[in-house]
Tab-separated table of N, CA and C in Angstrom:
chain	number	residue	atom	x	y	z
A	1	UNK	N	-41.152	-27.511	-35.322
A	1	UNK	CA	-41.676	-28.241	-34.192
A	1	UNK	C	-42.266	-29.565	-34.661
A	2	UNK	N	-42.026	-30.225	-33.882
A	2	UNK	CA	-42.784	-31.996	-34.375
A	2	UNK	C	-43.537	-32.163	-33.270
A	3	UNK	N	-44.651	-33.125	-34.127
A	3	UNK	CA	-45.479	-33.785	-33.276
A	3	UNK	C	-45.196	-35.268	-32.744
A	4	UNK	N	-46.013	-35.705	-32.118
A	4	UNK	CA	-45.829	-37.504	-31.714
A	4	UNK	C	-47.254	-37.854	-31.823
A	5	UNK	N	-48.033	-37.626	-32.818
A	5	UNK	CA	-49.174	-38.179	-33.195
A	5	UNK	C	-50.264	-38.067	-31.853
A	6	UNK	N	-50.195	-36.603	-31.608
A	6	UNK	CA	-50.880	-35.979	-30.446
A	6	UNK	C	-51.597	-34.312	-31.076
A	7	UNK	N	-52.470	-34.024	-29.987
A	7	UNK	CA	-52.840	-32.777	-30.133
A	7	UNK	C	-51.802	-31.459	-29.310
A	8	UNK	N	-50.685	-31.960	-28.989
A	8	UNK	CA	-50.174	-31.366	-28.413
A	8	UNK	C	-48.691	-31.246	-28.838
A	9	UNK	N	-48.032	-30.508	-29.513
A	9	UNK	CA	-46.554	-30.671	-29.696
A	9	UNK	C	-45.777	-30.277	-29.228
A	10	UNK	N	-44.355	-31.287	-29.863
A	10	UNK	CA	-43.519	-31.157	-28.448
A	10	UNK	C	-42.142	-30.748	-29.439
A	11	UNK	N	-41.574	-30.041	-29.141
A	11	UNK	CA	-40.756	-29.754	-29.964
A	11	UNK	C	-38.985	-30.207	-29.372
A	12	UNK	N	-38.738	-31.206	-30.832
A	12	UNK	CA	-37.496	-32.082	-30.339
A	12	UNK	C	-37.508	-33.395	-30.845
A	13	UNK	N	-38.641	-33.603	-30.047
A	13	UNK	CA	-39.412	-34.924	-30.603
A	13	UNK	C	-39.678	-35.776	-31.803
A	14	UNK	N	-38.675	-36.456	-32.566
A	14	UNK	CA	-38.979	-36.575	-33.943
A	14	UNK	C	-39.058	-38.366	-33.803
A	15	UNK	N	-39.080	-39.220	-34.905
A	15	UNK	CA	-38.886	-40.255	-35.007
A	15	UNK	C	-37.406	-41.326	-34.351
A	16	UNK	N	-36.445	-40.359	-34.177
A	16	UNK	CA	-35.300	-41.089	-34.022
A	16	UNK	C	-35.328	-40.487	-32.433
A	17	UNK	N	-36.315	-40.653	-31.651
A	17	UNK	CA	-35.577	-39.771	-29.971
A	17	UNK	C	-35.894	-38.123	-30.170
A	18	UNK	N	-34.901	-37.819	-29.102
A	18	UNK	CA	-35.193	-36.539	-28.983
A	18	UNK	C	-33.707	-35.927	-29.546
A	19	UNK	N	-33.893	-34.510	-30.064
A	19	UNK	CA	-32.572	-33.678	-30.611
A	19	UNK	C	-33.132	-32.517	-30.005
A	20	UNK	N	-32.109	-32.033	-29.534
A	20	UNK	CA	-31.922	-31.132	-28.810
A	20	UNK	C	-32.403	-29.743	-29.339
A	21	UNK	N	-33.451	-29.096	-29.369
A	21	UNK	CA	-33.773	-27.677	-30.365
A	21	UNK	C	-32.783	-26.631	-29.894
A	22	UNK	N	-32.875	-25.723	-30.804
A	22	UNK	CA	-31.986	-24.710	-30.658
A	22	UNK	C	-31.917	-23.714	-29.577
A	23	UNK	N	-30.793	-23.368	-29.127
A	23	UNK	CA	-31.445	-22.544	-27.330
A	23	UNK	C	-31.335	-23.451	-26.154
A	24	UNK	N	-31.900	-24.781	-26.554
A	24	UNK	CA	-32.568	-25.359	-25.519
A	24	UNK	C	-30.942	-25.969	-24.853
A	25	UNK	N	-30.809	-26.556	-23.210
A	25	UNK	CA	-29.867	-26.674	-22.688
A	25	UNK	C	-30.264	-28.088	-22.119
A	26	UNK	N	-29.171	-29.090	-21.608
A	26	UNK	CA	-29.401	-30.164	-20.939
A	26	UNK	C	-28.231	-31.021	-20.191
A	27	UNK	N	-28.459	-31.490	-19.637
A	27	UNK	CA	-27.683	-31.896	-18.017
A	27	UNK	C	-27.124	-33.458	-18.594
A	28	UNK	N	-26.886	-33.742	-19.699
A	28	UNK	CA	-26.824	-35.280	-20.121
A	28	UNK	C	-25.549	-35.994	-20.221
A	29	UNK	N	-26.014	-36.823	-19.142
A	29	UNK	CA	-24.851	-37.774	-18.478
A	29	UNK	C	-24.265	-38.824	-19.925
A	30	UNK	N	-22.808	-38.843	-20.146
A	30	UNK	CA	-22.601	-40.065	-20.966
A	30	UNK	C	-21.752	-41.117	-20.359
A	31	UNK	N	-22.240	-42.386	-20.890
A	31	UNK	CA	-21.232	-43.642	-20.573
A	31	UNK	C	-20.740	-44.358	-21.973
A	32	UNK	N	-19.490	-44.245	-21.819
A	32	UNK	CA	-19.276	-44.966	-23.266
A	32	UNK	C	-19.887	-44.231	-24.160
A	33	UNK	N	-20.000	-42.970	-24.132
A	33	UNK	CA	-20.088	-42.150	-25.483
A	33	UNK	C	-21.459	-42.435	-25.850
A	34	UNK	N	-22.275	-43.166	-24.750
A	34	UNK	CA	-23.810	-42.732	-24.946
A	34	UNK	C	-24.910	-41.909	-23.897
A	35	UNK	N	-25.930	-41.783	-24.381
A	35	UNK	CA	-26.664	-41.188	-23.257
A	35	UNK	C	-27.052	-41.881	-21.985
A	36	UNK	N	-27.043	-41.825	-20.734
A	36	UNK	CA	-28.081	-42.750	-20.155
A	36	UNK	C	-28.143	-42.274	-18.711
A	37	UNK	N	-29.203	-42.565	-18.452
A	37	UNK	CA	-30.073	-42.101	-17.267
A	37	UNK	C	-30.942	-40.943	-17.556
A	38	UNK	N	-31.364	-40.194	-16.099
A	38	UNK	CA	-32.463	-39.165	-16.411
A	38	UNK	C	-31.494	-37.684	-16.771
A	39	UNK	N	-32.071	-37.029	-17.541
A	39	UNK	CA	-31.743	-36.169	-18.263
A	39	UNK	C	-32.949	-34.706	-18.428
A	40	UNK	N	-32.129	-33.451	-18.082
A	40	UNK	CA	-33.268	-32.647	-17.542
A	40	UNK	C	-33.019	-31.361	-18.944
A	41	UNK	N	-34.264	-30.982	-19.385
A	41	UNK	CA	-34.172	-30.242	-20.761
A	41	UNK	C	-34.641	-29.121	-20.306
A	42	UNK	N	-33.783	-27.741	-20.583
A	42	UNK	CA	-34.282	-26.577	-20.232
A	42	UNK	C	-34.714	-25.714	-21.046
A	43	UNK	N	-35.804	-24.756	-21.675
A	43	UNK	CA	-35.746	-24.085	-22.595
A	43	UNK	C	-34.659	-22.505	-22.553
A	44	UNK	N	-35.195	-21.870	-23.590
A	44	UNK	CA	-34.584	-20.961	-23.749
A	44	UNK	C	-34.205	-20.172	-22.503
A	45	UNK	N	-35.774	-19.950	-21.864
A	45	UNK	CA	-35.405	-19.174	-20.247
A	45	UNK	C	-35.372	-19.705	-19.323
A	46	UNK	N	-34.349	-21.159	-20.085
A	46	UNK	CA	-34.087	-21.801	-18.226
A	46	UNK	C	-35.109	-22.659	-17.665
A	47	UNK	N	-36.342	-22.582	-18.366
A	47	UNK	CA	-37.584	-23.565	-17.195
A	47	UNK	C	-37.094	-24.863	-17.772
A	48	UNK	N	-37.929	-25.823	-16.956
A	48	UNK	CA	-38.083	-27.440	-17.179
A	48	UNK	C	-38.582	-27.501	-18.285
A	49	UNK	N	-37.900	-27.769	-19.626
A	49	UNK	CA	-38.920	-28.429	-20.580
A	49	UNK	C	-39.633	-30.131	-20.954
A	50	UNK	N	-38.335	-30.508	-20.569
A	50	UNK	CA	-38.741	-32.303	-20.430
A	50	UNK	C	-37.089	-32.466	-19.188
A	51	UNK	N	-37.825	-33.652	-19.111
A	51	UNK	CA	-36.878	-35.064	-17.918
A	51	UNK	C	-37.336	-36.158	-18.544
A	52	UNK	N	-36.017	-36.752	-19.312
A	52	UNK	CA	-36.058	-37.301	-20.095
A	52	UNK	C	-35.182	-38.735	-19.944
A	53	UNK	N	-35.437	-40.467	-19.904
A	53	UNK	CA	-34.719	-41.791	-19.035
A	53	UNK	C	-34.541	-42.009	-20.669
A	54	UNK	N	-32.810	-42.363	-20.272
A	54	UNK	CA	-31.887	-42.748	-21.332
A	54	UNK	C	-31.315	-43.980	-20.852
A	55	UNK	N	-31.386	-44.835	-21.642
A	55	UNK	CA	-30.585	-46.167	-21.842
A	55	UNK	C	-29.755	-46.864	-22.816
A	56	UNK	N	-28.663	-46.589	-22.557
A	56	UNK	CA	-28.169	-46.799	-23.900
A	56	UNK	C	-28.361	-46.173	-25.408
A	57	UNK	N	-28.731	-44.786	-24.765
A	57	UNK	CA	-28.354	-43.420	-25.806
A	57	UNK	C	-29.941	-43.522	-26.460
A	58	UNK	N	-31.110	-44.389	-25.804
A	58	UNK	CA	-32.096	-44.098	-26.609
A	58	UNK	C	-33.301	-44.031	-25.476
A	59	UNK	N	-34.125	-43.431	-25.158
A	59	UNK	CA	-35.311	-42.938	-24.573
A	59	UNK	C	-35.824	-44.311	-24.064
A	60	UNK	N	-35.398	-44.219	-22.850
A	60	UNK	CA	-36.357	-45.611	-22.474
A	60	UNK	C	-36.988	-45.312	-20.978
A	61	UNK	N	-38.341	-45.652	-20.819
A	61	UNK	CA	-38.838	-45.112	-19.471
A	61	UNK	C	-39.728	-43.943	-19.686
A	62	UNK	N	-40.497	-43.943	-18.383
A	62	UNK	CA	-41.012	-42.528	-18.632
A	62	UNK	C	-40.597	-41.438	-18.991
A	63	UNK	N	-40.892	-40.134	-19.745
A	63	UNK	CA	-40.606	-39.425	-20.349
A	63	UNK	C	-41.754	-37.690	-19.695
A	64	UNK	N	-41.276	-37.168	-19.113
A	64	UNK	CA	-42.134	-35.882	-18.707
A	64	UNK	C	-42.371	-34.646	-19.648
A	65	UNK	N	-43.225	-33.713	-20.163
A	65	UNK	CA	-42.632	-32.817	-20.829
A	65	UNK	C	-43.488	-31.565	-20.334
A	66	UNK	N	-42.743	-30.459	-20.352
A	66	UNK	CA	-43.536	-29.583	-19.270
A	66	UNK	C	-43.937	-28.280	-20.198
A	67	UNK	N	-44.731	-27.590	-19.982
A	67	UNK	CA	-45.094	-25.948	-20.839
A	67	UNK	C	-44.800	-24.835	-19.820
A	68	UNK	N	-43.844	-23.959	-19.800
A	68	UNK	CA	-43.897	-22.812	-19.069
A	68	UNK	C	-43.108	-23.085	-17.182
A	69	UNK	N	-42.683	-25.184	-17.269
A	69	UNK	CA	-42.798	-25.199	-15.905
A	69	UNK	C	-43.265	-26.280	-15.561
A	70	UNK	N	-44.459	-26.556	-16.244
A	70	UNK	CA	-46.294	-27.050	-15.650
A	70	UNK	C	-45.991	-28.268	-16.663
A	71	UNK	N	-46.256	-29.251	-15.677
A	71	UNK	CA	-46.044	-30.730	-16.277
A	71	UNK	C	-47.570	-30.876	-17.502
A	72	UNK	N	-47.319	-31.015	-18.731
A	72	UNK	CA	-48.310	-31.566	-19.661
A	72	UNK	C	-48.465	-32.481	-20.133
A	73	UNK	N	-47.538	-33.151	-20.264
A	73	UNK	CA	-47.487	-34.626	-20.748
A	73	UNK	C	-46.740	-35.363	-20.275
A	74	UNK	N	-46.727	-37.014	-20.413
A	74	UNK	CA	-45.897	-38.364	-19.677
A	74	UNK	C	-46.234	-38.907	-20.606
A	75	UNK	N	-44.936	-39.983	-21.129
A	75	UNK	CA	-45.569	-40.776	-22.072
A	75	UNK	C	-43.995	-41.835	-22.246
A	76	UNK	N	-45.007	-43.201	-22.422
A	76	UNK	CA	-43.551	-44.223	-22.284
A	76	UNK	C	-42.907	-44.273	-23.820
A	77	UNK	N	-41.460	-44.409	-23.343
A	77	UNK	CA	-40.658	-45.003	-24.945
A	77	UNK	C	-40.160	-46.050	-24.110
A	78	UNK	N	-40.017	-46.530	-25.378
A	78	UNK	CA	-38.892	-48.041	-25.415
A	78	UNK	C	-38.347	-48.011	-26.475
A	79	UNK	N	-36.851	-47.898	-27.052
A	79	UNK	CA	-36.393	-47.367	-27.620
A	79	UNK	C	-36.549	-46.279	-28.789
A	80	UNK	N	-36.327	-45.415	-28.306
A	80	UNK	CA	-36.859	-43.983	-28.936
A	80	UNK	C	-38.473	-44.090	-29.507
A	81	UNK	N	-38.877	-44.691	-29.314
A	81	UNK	CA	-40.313	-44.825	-29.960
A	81	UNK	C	-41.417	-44.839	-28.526
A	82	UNK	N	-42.529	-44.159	-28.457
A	82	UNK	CA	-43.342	-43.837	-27.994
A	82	UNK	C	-43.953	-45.286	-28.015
A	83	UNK	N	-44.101	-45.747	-26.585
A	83	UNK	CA	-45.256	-47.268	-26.688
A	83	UNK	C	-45.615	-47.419	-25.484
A	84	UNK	N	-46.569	-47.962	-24.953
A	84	UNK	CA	-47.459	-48.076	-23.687
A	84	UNK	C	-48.044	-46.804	-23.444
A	85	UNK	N	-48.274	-46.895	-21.926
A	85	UNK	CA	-49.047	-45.638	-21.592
A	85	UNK	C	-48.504	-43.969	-21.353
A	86	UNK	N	-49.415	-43.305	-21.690
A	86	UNK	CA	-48.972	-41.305	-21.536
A	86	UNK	C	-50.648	-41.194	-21.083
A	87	UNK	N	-50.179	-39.647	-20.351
A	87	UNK	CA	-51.103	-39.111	-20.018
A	87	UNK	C	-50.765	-37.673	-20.481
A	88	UNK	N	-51.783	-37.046	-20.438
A	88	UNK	CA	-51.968	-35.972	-20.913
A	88	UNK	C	-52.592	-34.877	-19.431
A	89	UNK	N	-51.891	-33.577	-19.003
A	89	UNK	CA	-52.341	-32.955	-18.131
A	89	UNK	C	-52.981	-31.582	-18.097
A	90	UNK	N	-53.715	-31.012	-17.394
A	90	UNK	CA	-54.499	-29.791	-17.292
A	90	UNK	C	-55.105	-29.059	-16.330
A	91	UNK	N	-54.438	-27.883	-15.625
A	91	UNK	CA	-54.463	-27.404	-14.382
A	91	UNK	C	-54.315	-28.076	-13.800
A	92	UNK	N	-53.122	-28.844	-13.419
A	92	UNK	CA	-52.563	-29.956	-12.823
A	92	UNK	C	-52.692	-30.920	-12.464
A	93	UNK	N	-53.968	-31.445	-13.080
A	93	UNK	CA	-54.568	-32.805	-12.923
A	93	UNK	C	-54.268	-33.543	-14.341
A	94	UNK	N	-54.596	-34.923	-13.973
A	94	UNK	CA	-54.769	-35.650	-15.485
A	94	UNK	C	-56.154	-35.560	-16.191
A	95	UNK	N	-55.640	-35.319	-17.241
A	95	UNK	CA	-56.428	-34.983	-18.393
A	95	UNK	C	-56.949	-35.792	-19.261
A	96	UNK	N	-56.253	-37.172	-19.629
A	96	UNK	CA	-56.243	-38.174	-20.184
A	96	UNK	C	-55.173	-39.106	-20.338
A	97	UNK	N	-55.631	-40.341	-20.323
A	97	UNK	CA	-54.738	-41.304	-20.582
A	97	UNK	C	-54.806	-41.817	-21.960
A	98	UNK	N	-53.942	-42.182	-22.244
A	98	UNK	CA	-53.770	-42.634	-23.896
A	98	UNK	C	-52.973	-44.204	-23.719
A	99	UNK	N	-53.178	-44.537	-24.500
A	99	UNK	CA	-51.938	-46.034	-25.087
A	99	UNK	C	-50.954	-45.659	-26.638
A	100	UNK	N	-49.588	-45.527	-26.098
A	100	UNK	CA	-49.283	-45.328	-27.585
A	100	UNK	C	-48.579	-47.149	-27.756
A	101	UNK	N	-49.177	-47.530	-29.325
A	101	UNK	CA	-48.076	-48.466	-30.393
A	101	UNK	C	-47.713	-48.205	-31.239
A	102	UNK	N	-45.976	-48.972	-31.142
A	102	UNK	CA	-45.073	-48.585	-32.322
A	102	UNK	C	-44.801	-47.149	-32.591
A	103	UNK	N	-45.225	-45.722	-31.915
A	103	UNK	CA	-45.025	-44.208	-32.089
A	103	UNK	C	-45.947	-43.900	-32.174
A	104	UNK	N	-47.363	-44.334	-32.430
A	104	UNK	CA	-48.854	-43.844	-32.582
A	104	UNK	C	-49.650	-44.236	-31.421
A	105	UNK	N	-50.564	-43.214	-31.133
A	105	UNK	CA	-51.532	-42.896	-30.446
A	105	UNK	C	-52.401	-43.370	-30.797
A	106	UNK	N	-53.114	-44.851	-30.300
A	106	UNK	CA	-53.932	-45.560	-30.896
A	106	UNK	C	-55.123	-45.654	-30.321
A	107	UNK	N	-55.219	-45.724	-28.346
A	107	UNK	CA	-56.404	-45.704	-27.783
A	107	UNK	C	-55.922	-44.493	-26.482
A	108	UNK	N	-57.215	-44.298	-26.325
A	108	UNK	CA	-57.927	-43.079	-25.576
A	108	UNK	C	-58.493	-44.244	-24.236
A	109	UNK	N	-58.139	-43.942	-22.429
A	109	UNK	CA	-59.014	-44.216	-21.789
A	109	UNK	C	-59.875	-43.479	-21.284
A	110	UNK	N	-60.902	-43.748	-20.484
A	110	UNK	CA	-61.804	-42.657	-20.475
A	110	UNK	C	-62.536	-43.383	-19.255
A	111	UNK	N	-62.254	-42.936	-18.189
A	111	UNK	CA	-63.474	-43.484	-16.901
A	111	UNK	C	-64.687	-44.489	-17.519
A	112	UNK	N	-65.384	-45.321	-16.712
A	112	UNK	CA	-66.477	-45.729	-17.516
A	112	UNK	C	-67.207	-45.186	-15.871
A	113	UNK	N	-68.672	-44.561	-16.686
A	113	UNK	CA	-69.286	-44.238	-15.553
A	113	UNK	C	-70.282	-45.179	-14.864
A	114	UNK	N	-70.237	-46.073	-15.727
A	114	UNK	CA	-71.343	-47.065	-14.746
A	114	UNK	C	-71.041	-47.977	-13.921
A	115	UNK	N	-69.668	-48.415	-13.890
A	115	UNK	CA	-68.492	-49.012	-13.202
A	115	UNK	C	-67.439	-48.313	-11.962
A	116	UNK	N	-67.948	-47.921	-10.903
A	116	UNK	CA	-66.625	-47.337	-10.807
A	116	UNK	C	-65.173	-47.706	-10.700
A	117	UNK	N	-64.309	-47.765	-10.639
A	117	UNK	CA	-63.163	-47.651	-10.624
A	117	UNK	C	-62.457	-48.679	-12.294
A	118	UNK	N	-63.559	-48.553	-13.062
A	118	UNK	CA	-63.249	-49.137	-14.229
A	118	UNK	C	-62.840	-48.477	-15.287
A	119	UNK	N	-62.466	-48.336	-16.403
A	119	UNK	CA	-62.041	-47.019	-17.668
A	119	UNK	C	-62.484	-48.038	-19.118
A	120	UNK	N	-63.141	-47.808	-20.207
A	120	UNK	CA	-62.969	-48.061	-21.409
A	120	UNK	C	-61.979	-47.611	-22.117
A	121	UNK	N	-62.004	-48.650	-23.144
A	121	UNK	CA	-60.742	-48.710	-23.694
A	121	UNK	C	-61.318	-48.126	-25.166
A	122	UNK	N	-61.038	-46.807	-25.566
A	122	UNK	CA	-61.306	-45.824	-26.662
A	122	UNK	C	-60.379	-46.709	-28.078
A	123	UNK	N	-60.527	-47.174	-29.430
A	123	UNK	CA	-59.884	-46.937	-30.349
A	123	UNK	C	-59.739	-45.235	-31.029
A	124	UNK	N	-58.820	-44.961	-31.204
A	124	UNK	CA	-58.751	-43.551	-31.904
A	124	UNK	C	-59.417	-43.499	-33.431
A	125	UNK	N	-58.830	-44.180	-33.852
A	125	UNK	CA	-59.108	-44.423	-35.672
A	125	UNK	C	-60.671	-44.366	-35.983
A	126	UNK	N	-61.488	-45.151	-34.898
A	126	UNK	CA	-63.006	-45.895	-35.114
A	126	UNK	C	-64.024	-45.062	-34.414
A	127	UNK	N	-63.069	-44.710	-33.017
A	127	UNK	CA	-63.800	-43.751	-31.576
A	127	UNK	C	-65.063	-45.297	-31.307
């Protein structure tokens, strides 16, 4: 299983995109002998594991990935690499927002409470 520089792993998920784990099944459209558009990943028993936006055979767009069903994570690529914003979910709400650069998970947002409708911007490395 691989991670994406999260507390949460996703298995598939490596540096180059996603590869398909073993068992796992998927609905993936080709043009010209590449991947592209949305693309739906099933595990072993059939549930939703990810829905996954292909462009030109590499992960571009939001990216969903689900546990059991139950949506847990969103998180943007631009070509196969993890960059801009993901959120992170829990009993079906959001849980957190993150910023990934270059494949790393660099800042954490976090409501600011003395502001409303404002969020700080967390470094991970420093907190």
């Amino acid at each position: 299983m691989k991670s994406i520089s999260s507390n949460i792993s996703l298995e598939g998920v490596t540096e180059n995109g996603f590869v398909l784990p073993n068992g796992y099944s998927w609905d993936v459209k080709l043009q010209n002998g590449m991947k592209e558009g949305k693309v739906t990943v099933r595990n072993k028993m059939r549930l939703v594991y990810a829905v996954l936006q292909y462009n030109h055979d590499k992960l571009n767009g939001l990216c969903c990935f689900y546990n059991r069903g139950e949506l847990i994570k969103e998180i943007t690529f631009v070509n196969n690499i993890a960059e801009g914003w993901s959120c992170e979910f829990e009993k079906g709400g959001v849980e957190s927002w993150f910023i990934y650069k270059n494949g790393k998970k660099v800042n954490k947002l976090i409501k600011c409470e003395e502001l409303d409708g404002f969020w700080n911007e967390i470094e991970i490395d420093s907190n």
